[in-house]
Every structure is written in structure tokens, then in C-alpha cells.
């Protein structure tokens, strides 16, 4: 199959929409990362997503919608709190897990009776969803286990020849995938995957907000997980990622200077001073910039042929928690603590 590279024009968006209607797979930009889209109700098309990604069949997909009004077409029940959150955070990087309607096939929901739903804010994604006129199931557009793609070139690197088309909408602003939540009861928000909609931002709309423990630590293989995606090692470049939890820059610098070998890199904050003789990349100082750059840097480190990458630790609060979580998962939760 030749993968068509489409552009952000009315004509190409119409072409991409027609491909989706025909049951083909089209990668498209969102405000978080690129998605690998197919009509969520066409079982064969959704099967083809799993094949193109090499994704385990029990890892459910997120269904993308063009407006909040479509929630009852996907979810069997939309509680009051979900409507309230949709009003505030749609369109945007928030996915809500709700009971699924019977006409959403189990292949889409990874065999679960629930389904993740979100309305993306990227104008190209929104135009595509409107033109296609169907709910679009889309995981991140990387091969399973690779960092999520934040440019059309990243998608091409992973998917060329495996899907019908890539719609190029430029680099994604967000850089990490959406916040995934479910509701334990009508007042409780359970964060399954942190993203740019933080616990702090959700707190005013719920009695209680809490973060799943799988966000902070590796679960044992037998552990029951609330979100199947959390049990898979993810987001990893070929290089070995090793976060170093140091009380300050001086101790980080001293430690890596004595431990780094030829071929190793450091991934520093922008405001960190230079470390002599160790190849360096940087990924910003605040959570939003770090989220925007993390996966891009992972791919650049691979292109540079980095062996081990010693990484400065992000914060664990606000939007930074999403960066911390992706970094820890890339590292298999192994950390050097000084
Ligand atoms: O920002 C995003 O969410 C991107 C863009 C393309 O929209 N999509 C994305 O999809 O990251 P994916 O498939 O890479 O990640 C979906 C995550 C997985 O961790 C999955 O386990 C979880 O959402 N998820 C989806 N449906 C679920 C459900 N019914 N119950 C629990 N977790 C669910
Ligand atoms: Mg993914």
C-alpha cells in the first residue's frame, strides 16, 4: 500500500473523510499527538488499526467526536458530571470513559463494556470529524511501544506503507496524549492517565479527584488494571532512558560526569548550565514545554544513536505529572535517586 501524504486543505480533508467512510485508516493531527483513525463502528477498519500498530487486542481505543452532542450516540449513559466536564473541557485533551452503547463494537473498546470518548480541539481534526460524519476510533499513530508521534514525519517513519493516508497538520502543540478519566461514583474522578488537563484543573468540578497508582509505579503483571494501556511498556525510544532524581543540578552534574560513557547523553532543562564533554539535549523548564518536547526529543535521541540518556526529573504536580509519567514509563520505572 502506498501511504498518501495529504495537506491541511479543504480538498484533502474531504479526501481523508471519504477514505474513513470507505473503511480505510487515516492518520490525523490532534492538539495532543497524531491519531490513527478509522470509523469506530466499522469492525474491519478498527481491526486494521490494531494490525497497523501491532497493538494488543485488549488495549481499547479512544472514540473521537465532533461535538459534545454526540456523547449519547457513543455512551449508554452520560452522568451529570460528564456533561459538566464536557462543557468546560471540550474540545480539548480530556478523554472520559463511560459505559458503551451496544452498537460500538467490542473490537473498538478492547472487549470492555466501557468506551473512552473525547472531542479534539485541533481545527484539522475537528474539520475531518465533521466531514466524515462518523465517530472516529484513534489510538496514537505510533507503532506499538514507540513514542507517540507529534509530527506527520514521525507518523510516516512508523506507518509508511501500512495505512491509506497521513493528513499533515503541522507539529502538535500539546505533545503528550490526553488525560484519561473514569468516574468511580457520580462525584469521584479517577485519573487513569495524566495529561494536560491536570487533577488541579478538574478538582473544582468533582467531590474528589485522585490519580491511579499505575501512574507512579510499575504494576506487577498479575495486577488488575483500571486502564489496559497502563500495563504495557510504552513511549520508549531505542535508547535507554534513565531519570536521575537529584536534589539539585550540581549533584546531577557531578553524578553523570563520573558515570556517563561514550555514546551517552543528558537531557537537561533549558535553564541548566552546560555539562562539559557530555552530548546534551534540552526539553524546557515548565510542564507545558516539556510535554510539547519530550516525545520529539526521544526520537531525536534515537536518530543521534544515543545509548543511555540521563534525564533531569520533571515535577510531579499539575501538567508536569503527565511528563513525569511518560518519562517513568519509558524508563520502565527505573530511577537513579541521589
Ligand atoms: O490524546 C490522545 O488521547 C491520543 C489522540 C490521538 O487522541 N490518543 C491516544 O490513544 O493516546 P491511545 O490508544 O494511544 O491511548 C488510549 C488510552 C490507553 O491507555 C487505553 O488503555 C485507555 O486510553 N482507554 C481507552 N479506552 C478505555 C476504557 N474503556 N477503559 C479504560 N481505559 C481506556
Ligand atoms: Mg498510545
XYZ file of C-alpha atoms and ligand atoms in Angstrom:
372
model
C 0.000 0.000 0.000
C 1.270 3.491 -0.815
C 0.585 5.938 2.014
C -0.689 9.275 0.659
C 0.596 12.442 2.329
C -2.364 14.847 2.478
C -2.317 18.514 3.432
C -4.393 20.784 5.565
C -6.712 21.960 2.727
C -10.480 21.647 2.315
C -9.967 19.336 -0.654
C -7.564 16.990 1.165
C -9.726 16.926 4.317
C -12.678 15.849 2.133
C -10.482 13.135 0.606
C -9.399 11.934 4.074
C -13.049 11.881 5.219
C -14.025 9.803 2.165
C -11.240 7.316 2.963
C -12.542 6.962 6.550
C -16.083 6.354 5.256
C -14.730 3.612 2.976
C -13.197 1.846 5.975
C -9.595 2.963 5.354
C -7.160 4.180 8.024
C -6.090 7.832 8.045
C -3.600 9.398 10.462
C -4.561 12.932 11.521
C -3.246 15.677 13.819
C -4.824 16.483 17.179
C -3.790 19.044 19.803
C -2.071 16.225 21.762
C -0.398 13.784 19.322
C -1.222 12.333 15.886
C -4.006 9.714 15.862
C -4.526 6.654 13.673
C -8.187 6.974 12.737
C -10.900 4.639 11.457
C -14.708 4.683 11.613
C -15.379 3.444 15.175
C -18.441 1.445 14.036
C -16.734 -0.463 11.176
C -15.232 -3.561 12.805
C -12.887 -4.450 9.929
C -11.496 -0.918 9.792
C -10.867 -0.942 13.550
C -9.210 -4.375 13.296
C -6.902 -2.872 10.681
C -5.765 -0.194 13.194
C -4.645 -2.919 15.620
C -2.788 -4.661 12.773
C -1.079 -1.463 11.540
C 0.103 -0.583 15.069
C 0.904 -4.102 16.236
C -1.290 -3.321 19.230
C -2.591 -5.963 21.697
C -6.335 -6.530 21.103
C -7.213 -5.897 24.779
C -5.940 -2.288 24.699
C -9.016 -0.138 23.985
C -9.189 2.792 21.551
C -10.484 6.305 22.196
C -13.514 7.379 20.136
C -13.229 10.925 18.766
C -16.353 13.028 18.250
C -17.087 16.340 16.505
C -19.265 17.793 19.273
C -20.406 17.079 22.830
C -23.917 16.445 21.482
C -22.593 13.136 20.116
C -21.837 11.772 23.638
C -25.182 9.909 23.870
C -24.540 8.299 20.463
C -21.454 6.554 21.901
C -22.145 6.265 25.653
C -25.126 4.327 27.029
C -25.279 6.692 29.985
C -23.864 10.209 30.330
C -23.887 11.246 34.003
C -24.325 14.857 35.102
C -20.614 15.227 35.966
C -19.627 14.162 32.406
C -21.890 16.793 30.858
C -20.392 19.402 33.192
C -16.819 18.429 32.255
C -17.689 18.363 28.531
C -18.997 21.900 28.865
C -15.719 23.085 30.385
C -13.047 20.922 28.702
C -14.478 20.003 25.258
C -12.959 20.490 22.782
C -9.623 19.643 24.405
C -7.272 16.968 25.738
C -9.717 15.154 28.066
C -10.989 11.585 27.495
C -13.924 10.310 29.551
C -14.513 6.582 29.997
C -18.259 5.828 30.045
C -20.463 2.738 29.562
C -20.592 1.989 25.832
C -23.658 1.635 23.655
C -24.174 -1.821 22.128
C -23.553 -0.515 18.567
C -19.955 0.421 19.444
C -18.185 -2.860 18.635
C -16.071 -4.689 21.219
C -13.043 -4.503 18.924
C -13.115 -0.709 19.469
C -13.438 -0.978 23.260
C -10.839 -3.742 23.595
C -13.543 -6.124 24.810
C -14.719 -3.770 27.597
C -18.279 -2.582 28.276
C -16.922 0.952 28.577
C -15.514 3.314 25.962
C -13.173 6.329 26.095
C -14.577 9.408 24.332
C -13.011 12.743 23.502
C -13.566 15.804 21.323
C -10.232 17.105 19.994
C -9.671 20.855 19.612
C -7.244 20.793 16.671
C -9.095 22.556 13.822
C -7.972 19.944 11.253
C -9.188 17.077 13.463
C -12.469 18.842 14.011
C -12.958 19.534 10.280
C -12.149 15.897 9.467
C -14.617 14.542 12.069
C -17.364 16.828 10.751
C -16.681 15.881 7.128
C -16.543 12.145 7.886
C -19.793 12.324 9.853
C -18.885 9.277 11.953
C -17.227 8.712 15.338
C -13.528 8.012 14.729
C -11.604 5.485 16.830
C -7.984 6.577 17.068
C -5.004 5.485 19.139
C -1.761 7.438 18.922
C -0.271 6.910 15.429
C 2.974 5.189 16.526
C 3.917 1.520 16.158
C 3.084 -0.153 19.470
C 5.805 0.567 22.052
C 7.299 3.572 20.193
C 6.998 7.205 21.324
C 3.749 8.887 20.220
C 4.201 10.941 17.026
C 3.912 14.727 17.189
C 4.625 15.465 13.503
C 3.456 13.946 10.202
C 7.081 12.909 9.551
C 7.078 10.846 12.785
C 3.887 9.123 11.601
C 5.426 8.393 8.211
C 8.527 6.944 9.895
C 6.326 4.400 11.747
C 3.411 3.868 9.329
C 4.533 4.417 5.720
C 3.090 1.589 3.607
C 0.767 0.380 6.415
C -2.126 2.903 6.169
C -4.024 4.766 3.421
C -3.020 8.353 4.258
C -1.467 10.838 6.677
C -3.092 14.249 6.994
C -0.319 16.744 7.785
C -1.427 19.484 10.186
C 1.983 20.568 11.460
C 3.569 19.845 14.850
C 1.175 19.054 17.720
C 1.023 21.763 20.352
C 0.351 19.506 23.382
C 2.872 16.726 22.805
C 1.565 14.165 25.336
C -1.684 12.210 24.974
C -4.987 13.293 26.534
C -5.905 12.952 30.206
C -7.994 9.766 30.577
C -10.542 9.695 33.416
C -13.372 7.495 34.628
C -15.978 8.039 37.335
C -15.922 5.711 40.359
C -19.209 7.274 41.509
C -21.190 10.401 40.473
C -18.821 12.685 42.412
C -15.416 10.998 42.019
C -12.961 11.493 39.147
C -10.346 8.745 38.803
C -7.389 9.795 36.601
C -6.187 6.758 34.634
C -3.614 8.626 32.544
C -2.402 12.166 33.337
C -2.351 14.743 30.547
C -2.551 18.481 30.066
C -5.914 18.637 31.832
C -4.480 18.255 35.337
C -6.010 16.998 38.603
C -5.867 20.584 39.837
C -7.947 21.767 36.842
C -10.548 19.016 37.375
C -10.872 19.499 41.157
C -13.499 22.298 41.107
C -15.939 20.023 39.235
C -15.864 16.946 41.492
C -16.218 15.942 45.129
C -12.924 14.061 44.829
C -10.164 13.654 42.225
C -7.444 11.012 42.556
C -4.676 9.621 40.373
C -4.390 5.879 39.694
C -1.333 4.292 41.349
C -0.244 2.857 37.967
C 0.758 6.422 37.040
C 3.538 6.375 39.669
C 4.774 2.815 39.726
C 5.103 -0.363 37.732
C 2.260 -2.763 38.429
C 3.007 -6.455 38.789
C 1.976 -8.433 35.699
C -0.932 -10.048 37.628
C -2.300 -6.755 38.986
C -5.802 -5.776 37.873
C -5.507 -2.507 35.955
C -8.239 0.087 35.527
C -6.859 1.095 32.113
C -5.295 -1.672 29.998
C -2.862 0.760 28.315
C -1.107 1.257 31.668
C 0.251 -2.270 31.835
C 2.194 -2.078 28.577
C 5.724 -0.673 28.462
C 5.247 2.368 26.354
C 6.593 5.510 24.843
C 10.096 4.108 24.707
C 12.822 5.107 22.303
C 15.570 2.585 21.461
C 17.976 4.437 23.754
C 17.921 3.508 27.451
C 16.149 6.278 29.354
C 17.376 6.747 32.922
C 15.831 9.555 35.011
C 18.130 10.868 37.747
C 16.326 12.221 40.803
C 18.873 14.693 42.187
C 18.331 17.341 44.870
C 19.935 19.986 42.613
C 21.768 20.491 39.334
C 25.240 20.331 40.911
C 24.704 16.801 42.238
C 23.111 15.695 38.929
C 26.080 17.065 37.014
C 28.656 15.503 39.341
C 26.959 12.096 39.159
C 26.644 11.943 35.365
C 30.152 13.259 34.860
C 31.520 10.238 36.715
C 29.071 7.687 35.218
C 28.440 8.649 31.564
C 30.205 6.536 28.920
C 30.896 7.265 25.257
C 27.574 7.452 23.372
C 25.574 8.538 26.436
C 23.535 11.760 26.503
C 21.988 14.063 29.076
C 18.512 15.545 28.698
C 18.528 18.807 30.652
C 16.192 21.678 31.494
C 16.724 24.841 29.416
C 17.929 26.810 32.440
C 20.548 24.201 33.445
C 24.202 25.180 32.893
C 26.392 23.307 30.399
C 27.918 19.943 31.400
C 31.312 19.671 29.721
C 32.077 16.722 27.419
C 28.631 15.040 27.517
C 26.374 15.369 24.446
C 23.303 17.324 25.525
C 19.671 17.862 24.541
C 17.218 20.071 26.428
C 13.451 19.882 26.950
C 12.277 23.121 28.526
C 11.725 24.322 32.067
C 7.945 24.128 32.612
C 5.423 21.281 32.261
C 3.823 22.553 29.049
C 7.124 22.958 27.200
C 8.406 19.608 28.485
C 5.181 17.904 27.334
C 5.497 19.540 23.930
C 9.118 18.377 23.512
C 9.516 15.022 25.325
C 8.497 12.577 22.559
C 10.228 14.688 19.892
C 13.467 14.513 21.904
C 13.086 10.717 22.316
C 13.010 10.348 18.520
C 15.928 12.783 18.073
C 17.984 10.848 20.637
C 17.410 7.687 18.603
C 18.451 9.451 15.393
C 21.609 10.589 17.186
C 22.311 6.964 18.215
C 22.276 7.710 21.965
C 22.987 4.718 24.248
C 21.893 5.743 27.754
C 20.169 9.072 28.333
C 20.365 10.583 31.833
C 17.304 12.786 32.302
C 16.599 15.626 34.728
C 13.396 14.767 36.655
C 10.266 16.835 35.974
C 7.897 17.879 38.778
C 5.001 15.612 39.758
C 2.315 18.290 40.065
C -0.055 19.977 37.591
C 0.612 19.340 33.900
C 4.148 18.123 34.772
C 2.676 14.872 36.118
C 1.958 13.841 32.501
C 5.632 14.373 31.599
C 6.807 12.525 34.720
C 4.515 9.575 33.883
C 5.671 9.258 30.229
C 9.314 9.546 31.271
C 8.943 6.914 34.006
C 7.180 4.525 31.652
C 9.885 4.980 29.020
C 12.361 4.111 31.793
C 10.336 1.085 32.927
C 10.056 2.975 36.270
C 13.800 2.572 36.946
C 15.267 5.738 38.540
C 18.662 6.778 39.923
C 17.975 8.507 43.242
C 20.802 10.649 44.612
O -4.505 12.296 23.048
C -4.907 11.150 22.870
O -5.653 10.579 23.673
C -4.477 10.428 21.574
C -5.067 11.202 20.398
C -4.837 10.525 19.084
O -6.430 11.439 20.625
N -4.896 9.062 21.591
C -4.295 8.135 22.399
O -4.810 6.865 22.232
O -3.408 8.398 23.139
P -4.052 5.559 22.788
O -4.857 4.437 22.236
O -2.641 5.616 22.452
O -4.296 5.585 24.324
C -5.577 5.345 24.859
C -5.506 5.099 26.350
C -4.940 3.726 26.661
O -4.085 3.819 27.777
C -6.197 2.933 26.985
O -5.934 1.859 27.826
C -7.092 3.993 27.625
O -6.809 5.167 26.913
N -8.508 3.660 27.442
C -9.227 3.749 26.303
N -10.469 3.277 26.495
C -10.546 2.874 27.781
C -11.561 2.255 28.584
N -12.746 1.961 28.093
N -11.255 1.989 29.871
C -10.045 2.284 30.391
N -9.039 2.849 29.682
C -9.282 3.140 28.393
Mg -0.576 5.360 22.512
